Coordinates of C-alpha atoms and ligand atoms in Angstrom, one line a residue:
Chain A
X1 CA -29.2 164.7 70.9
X2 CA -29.6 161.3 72.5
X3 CA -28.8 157.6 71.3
X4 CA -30.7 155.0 73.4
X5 CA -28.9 151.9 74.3
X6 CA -30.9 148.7 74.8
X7 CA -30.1 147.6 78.2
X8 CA -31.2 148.3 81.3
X9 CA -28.3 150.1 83.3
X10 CA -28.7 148.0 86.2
X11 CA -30.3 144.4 85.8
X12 CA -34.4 144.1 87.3
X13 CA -35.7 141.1 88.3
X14 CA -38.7 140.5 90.7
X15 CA -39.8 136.8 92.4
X16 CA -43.4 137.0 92.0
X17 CA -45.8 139.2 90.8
X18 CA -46.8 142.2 93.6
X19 CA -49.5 144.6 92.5
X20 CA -49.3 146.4 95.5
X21 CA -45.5 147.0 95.2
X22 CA -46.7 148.0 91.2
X23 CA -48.8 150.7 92.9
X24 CA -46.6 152.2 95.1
X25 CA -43.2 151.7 92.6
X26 CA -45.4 153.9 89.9
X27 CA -45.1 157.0 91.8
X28 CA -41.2 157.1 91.0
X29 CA -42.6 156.4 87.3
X30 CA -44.7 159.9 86.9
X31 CA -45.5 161.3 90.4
X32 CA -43.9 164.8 91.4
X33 CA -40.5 163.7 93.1
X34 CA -40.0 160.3 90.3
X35 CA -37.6 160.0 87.8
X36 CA -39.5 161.3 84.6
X37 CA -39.5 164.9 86.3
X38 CA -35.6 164.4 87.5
X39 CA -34.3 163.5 83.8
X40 CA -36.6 166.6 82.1
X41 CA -36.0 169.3 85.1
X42 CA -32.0 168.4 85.2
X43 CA -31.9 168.6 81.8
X44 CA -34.2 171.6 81.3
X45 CA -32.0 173.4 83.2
X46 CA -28.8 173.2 81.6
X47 CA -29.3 176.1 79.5
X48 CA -28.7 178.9 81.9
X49 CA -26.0 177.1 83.9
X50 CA -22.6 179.6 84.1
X51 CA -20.2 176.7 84.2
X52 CA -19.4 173.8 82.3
X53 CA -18.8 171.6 85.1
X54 CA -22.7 172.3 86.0
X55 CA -23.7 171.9 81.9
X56 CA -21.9 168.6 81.6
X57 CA -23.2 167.2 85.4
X58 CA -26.9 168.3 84.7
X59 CA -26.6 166.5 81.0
X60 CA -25.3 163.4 82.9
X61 CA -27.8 162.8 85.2
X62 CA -30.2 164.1 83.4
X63 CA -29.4 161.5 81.4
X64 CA -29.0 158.4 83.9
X65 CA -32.6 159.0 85.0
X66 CA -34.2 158.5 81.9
X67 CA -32.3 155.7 83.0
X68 CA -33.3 154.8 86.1
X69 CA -37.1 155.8 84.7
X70 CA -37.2 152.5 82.5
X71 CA -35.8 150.9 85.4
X72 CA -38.9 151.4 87.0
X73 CA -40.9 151.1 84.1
X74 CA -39.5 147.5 83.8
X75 CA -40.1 147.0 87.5
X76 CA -44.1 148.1 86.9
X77 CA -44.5 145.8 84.2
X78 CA -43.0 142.9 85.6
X79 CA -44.9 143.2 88.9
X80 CA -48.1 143.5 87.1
X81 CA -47.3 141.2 83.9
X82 CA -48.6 137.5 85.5
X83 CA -51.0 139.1 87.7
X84 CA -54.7 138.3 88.0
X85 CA -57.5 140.4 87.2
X86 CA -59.0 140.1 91.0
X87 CA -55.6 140.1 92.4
X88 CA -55.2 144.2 90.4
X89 CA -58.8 144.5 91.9
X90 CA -58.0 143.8 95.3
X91 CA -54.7 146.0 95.3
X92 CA -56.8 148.9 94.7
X93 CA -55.7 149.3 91.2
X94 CA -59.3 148.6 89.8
X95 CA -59.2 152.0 88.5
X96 CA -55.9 152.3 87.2
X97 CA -56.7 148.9 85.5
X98 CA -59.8 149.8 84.1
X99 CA -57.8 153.1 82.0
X100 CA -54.6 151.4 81.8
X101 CA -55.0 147.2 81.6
X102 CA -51.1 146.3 82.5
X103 CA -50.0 149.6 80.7
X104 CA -47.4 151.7 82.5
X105 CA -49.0 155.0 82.8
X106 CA -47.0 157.9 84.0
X107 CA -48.8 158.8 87.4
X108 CA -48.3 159.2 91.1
X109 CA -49.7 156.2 93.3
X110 CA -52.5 158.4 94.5
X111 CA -53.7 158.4 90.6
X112 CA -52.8 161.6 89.2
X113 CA -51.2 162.0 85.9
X114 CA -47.8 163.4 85.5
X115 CA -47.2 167.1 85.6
X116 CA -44.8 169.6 83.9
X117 CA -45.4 170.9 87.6
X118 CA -42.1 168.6 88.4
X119 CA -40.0 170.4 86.5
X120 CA -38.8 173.3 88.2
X121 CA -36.3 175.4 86.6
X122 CA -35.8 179.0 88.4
X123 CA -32.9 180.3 85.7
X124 CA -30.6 181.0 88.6
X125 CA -28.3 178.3 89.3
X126 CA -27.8 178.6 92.9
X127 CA -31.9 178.1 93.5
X128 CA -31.7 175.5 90.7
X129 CA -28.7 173.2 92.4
X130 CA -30.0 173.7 95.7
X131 CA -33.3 172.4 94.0
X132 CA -31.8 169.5 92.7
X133 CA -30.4 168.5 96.1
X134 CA -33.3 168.4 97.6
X135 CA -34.9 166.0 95.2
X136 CA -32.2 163.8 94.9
X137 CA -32.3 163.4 99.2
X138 CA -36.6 162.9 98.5
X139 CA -35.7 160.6 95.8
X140 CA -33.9 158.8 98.3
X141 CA -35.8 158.6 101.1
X142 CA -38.8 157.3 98.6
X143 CA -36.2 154.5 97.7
X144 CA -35.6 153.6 101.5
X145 CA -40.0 153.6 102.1
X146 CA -40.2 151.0 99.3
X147 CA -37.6 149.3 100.5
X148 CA -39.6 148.2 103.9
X149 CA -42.8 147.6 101.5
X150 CA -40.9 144.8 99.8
X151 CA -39.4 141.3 100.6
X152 CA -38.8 140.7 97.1
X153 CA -34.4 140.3 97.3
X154 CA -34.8 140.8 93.6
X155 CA -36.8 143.8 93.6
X156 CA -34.4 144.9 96.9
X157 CA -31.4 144.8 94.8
X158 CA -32.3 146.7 91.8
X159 CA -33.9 149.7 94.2
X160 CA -30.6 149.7 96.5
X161 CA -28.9 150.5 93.4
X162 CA -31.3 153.3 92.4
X163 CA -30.7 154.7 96.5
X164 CA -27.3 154.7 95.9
X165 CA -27.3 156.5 92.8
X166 CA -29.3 159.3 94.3
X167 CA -26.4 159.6 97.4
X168 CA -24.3 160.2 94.4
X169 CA -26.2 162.5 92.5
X170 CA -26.9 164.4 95.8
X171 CA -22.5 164.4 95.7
X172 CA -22.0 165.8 92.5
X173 CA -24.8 168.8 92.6
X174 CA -23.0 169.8 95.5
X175 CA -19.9 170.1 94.4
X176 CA -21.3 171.9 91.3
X177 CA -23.3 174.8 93.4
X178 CA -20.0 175.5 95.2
X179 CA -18.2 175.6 91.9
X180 CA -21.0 177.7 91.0
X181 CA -20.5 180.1 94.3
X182 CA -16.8 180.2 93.5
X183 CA -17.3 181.7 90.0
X184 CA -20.0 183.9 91.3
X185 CA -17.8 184.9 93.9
X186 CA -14.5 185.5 91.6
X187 CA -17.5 187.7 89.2
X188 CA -18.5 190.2 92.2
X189 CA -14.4 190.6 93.3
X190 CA -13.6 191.2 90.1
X191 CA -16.7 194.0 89.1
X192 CA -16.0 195.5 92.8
X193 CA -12.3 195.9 92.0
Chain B
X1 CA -17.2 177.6 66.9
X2 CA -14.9 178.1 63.6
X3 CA -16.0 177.2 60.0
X4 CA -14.1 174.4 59.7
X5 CA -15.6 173.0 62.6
X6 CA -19.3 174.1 62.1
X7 CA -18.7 172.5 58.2
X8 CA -17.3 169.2 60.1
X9 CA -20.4 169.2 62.5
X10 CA -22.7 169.9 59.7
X11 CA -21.1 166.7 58.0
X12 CA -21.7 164.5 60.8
X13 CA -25.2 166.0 61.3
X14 CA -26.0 164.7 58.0
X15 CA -25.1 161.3 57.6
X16 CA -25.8 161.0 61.3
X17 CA -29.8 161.5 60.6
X18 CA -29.2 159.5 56.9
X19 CA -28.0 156.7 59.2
X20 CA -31.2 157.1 61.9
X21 CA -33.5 157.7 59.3
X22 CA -32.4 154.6 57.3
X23 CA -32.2 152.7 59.9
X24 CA -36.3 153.7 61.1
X25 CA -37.1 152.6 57.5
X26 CA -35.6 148.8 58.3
X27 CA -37.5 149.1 61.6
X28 CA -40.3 148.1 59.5
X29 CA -38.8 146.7 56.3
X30 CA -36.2 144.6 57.8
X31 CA -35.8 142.0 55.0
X32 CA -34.6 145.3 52.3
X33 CA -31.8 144.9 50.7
X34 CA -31.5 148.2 49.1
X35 CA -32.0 150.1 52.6
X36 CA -29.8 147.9 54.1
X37 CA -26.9 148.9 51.7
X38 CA -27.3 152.4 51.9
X39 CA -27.4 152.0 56.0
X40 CA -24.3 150.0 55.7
X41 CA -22.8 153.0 53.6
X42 CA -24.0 155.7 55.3
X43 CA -22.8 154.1 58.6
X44 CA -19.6 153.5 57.9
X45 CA -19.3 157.5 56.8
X46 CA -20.6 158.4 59.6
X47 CA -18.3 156.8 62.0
X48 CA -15.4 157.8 59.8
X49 CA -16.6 161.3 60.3
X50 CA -17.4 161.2 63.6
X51 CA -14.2 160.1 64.8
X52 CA -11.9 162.6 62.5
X53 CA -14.3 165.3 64.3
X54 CA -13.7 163.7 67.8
X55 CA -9.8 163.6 67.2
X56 CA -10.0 167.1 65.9
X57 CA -13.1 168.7 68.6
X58 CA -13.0 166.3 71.4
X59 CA -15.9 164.1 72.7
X60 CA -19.3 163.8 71.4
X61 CA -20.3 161.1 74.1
X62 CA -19.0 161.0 77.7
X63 CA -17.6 157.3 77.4
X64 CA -14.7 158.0 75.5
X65 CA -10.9 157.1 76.1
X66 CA -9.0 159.8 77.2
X67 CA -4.9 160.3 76.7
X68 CA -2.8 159.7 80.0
X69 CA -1.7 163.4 81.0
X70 CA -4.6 165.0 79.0
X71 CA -7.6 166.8 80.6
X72 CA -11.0 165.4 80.7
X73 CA -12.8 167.4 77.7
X74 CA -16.3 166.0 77.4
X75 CA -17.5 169.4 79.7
X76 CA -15.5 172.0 77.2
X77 CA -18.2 174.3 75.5
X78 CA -19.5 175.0 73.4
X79 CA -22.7 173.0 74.5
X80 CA -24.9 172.2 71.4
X81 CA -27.3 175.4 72.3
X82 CA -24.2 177.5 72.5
X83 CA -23.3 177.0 69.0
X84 CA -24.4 180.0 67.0
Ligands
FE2_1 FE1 -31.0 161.0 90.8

């Protein structure tokens, strides 16, 4: 089961309110590649993993981005807390504001609500891992777009932290799918023999 | 998992949803006395229970001490959905 803790695993601070930045940052709150479908897919796939090495890592970061998805949450709100109505109008977020007001709504910046879609789980652990590295090098490469949309050093910081964590995520599901190719290696010598 | 273990768990599960259940009441009652006696006793059980089944089972939370020379257990199964 899970515990929360009431902190923020890395601190968020922004200068100034940035609607635009809001808009874009909400993608990694509920679009298809953001954290929301990294924490339930990682941990959705636990189940059928064959090792305990993959059990434990999947749990961990499945864990640390539910994490990482108040991060952004945080980030979201405080972007949008102090600013103006015609400011949110001018954005573009018009439409998000009208549904939403300063709510932190679980969608991709081009509007559209979250999906279960973002959870893949194949049952197989190779296709699963491989999966998972994959999103964690998108996840990435998201992190190092919105860090040219911003010159907020505040904002900078917290999402360099965030990059970071997915080069280290990306790390650790690689070493489990070749622990995962070992054992299923070690299975097929030993049913052949 | 043997019985004395599953009876151990079982334990923990119990005063471990007393103590969150409790503890949703003061959420909204937060001035109670009586609820927050009960919390303060069924909290106190609960750690006391938690760590004899640590110590016993290994760790229930990955940010636990571990013993120079020993392994690191917090991956050993069984995994909660293993446990039959
Ligand atoms: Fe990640």
């Amino acid at each position: 089961m899970w515990i929360y803790e009431k902190k923020l695993e890395y601190p968020v601070r922004v200068s100034q309110p940035d609607v635009r930045m809001a808009k874009y940052l909400i993608t990694q709150f509920g679009g298809p590649d953001g954290e929301l479908g990294a924490a339930v897919r990682y941990l959705s796939q636990r189940y059928t993993m064959p090792i305990n090495q993959a059990k434990g890592t999947l749990t961990d970061i499945g864990s640390e981005e539910f994490g990482h998805w108040e991060m952004i949450g945080t980030m979201v709100y405080k972007l949008l807390k102090d600013a103006s109505v015609d400011e949110i109008k001018k954005a573009g977020l018009g439409g998000y504001y009208a549904e939403h007001a300063r709510g932190v709504y679980p969608q991709s910046a081009g509007d559209v609500p979250f999906s279960a879609a973002a959870f893949a789980v194949k049952g197989d652990a190779v296709a699963d891992l491989t999966e998972n590295m994959a999103a964690e090098e998108k996840a990435r490469a998201t992190y190092e777009t919105l860090l040219q949309l911003t010159d907020d050093a505040c904002l900078k910081d917290s999402i360099k932290f965030l990059r970071e964590r997915e080069v280290v995520h990306f790390q650790r599901f690689g070493e489990c799918l070749r622990l995962v190719q070992e054992y299923n290696n070690s299975k097929k010598c030993f049913a052949t023999s | 998992m043997d019985k004395d273990q599953y009876n151990l768990l079982t334990k923990l599960q119990v005063y471990q949803f007393a103590a969150e259940d409790l503890g949703m009441f003061l959420n909204t009652h937060p001035e109670n006395e009586k609820a927050i006696h009960d919390f303060n006793y069924v909290i106190k059980k609960q750690q006391m229970i938690k760590e004899e089944y640590e110590k016993r089972y290994g760790p229930l939370t990955p940010d636990r001490s571990v013993e120079e020379g020993d392994r690191w257990r917090w991956i050993d199964d069984p995994w909660p959905w293993e446990i039959e």
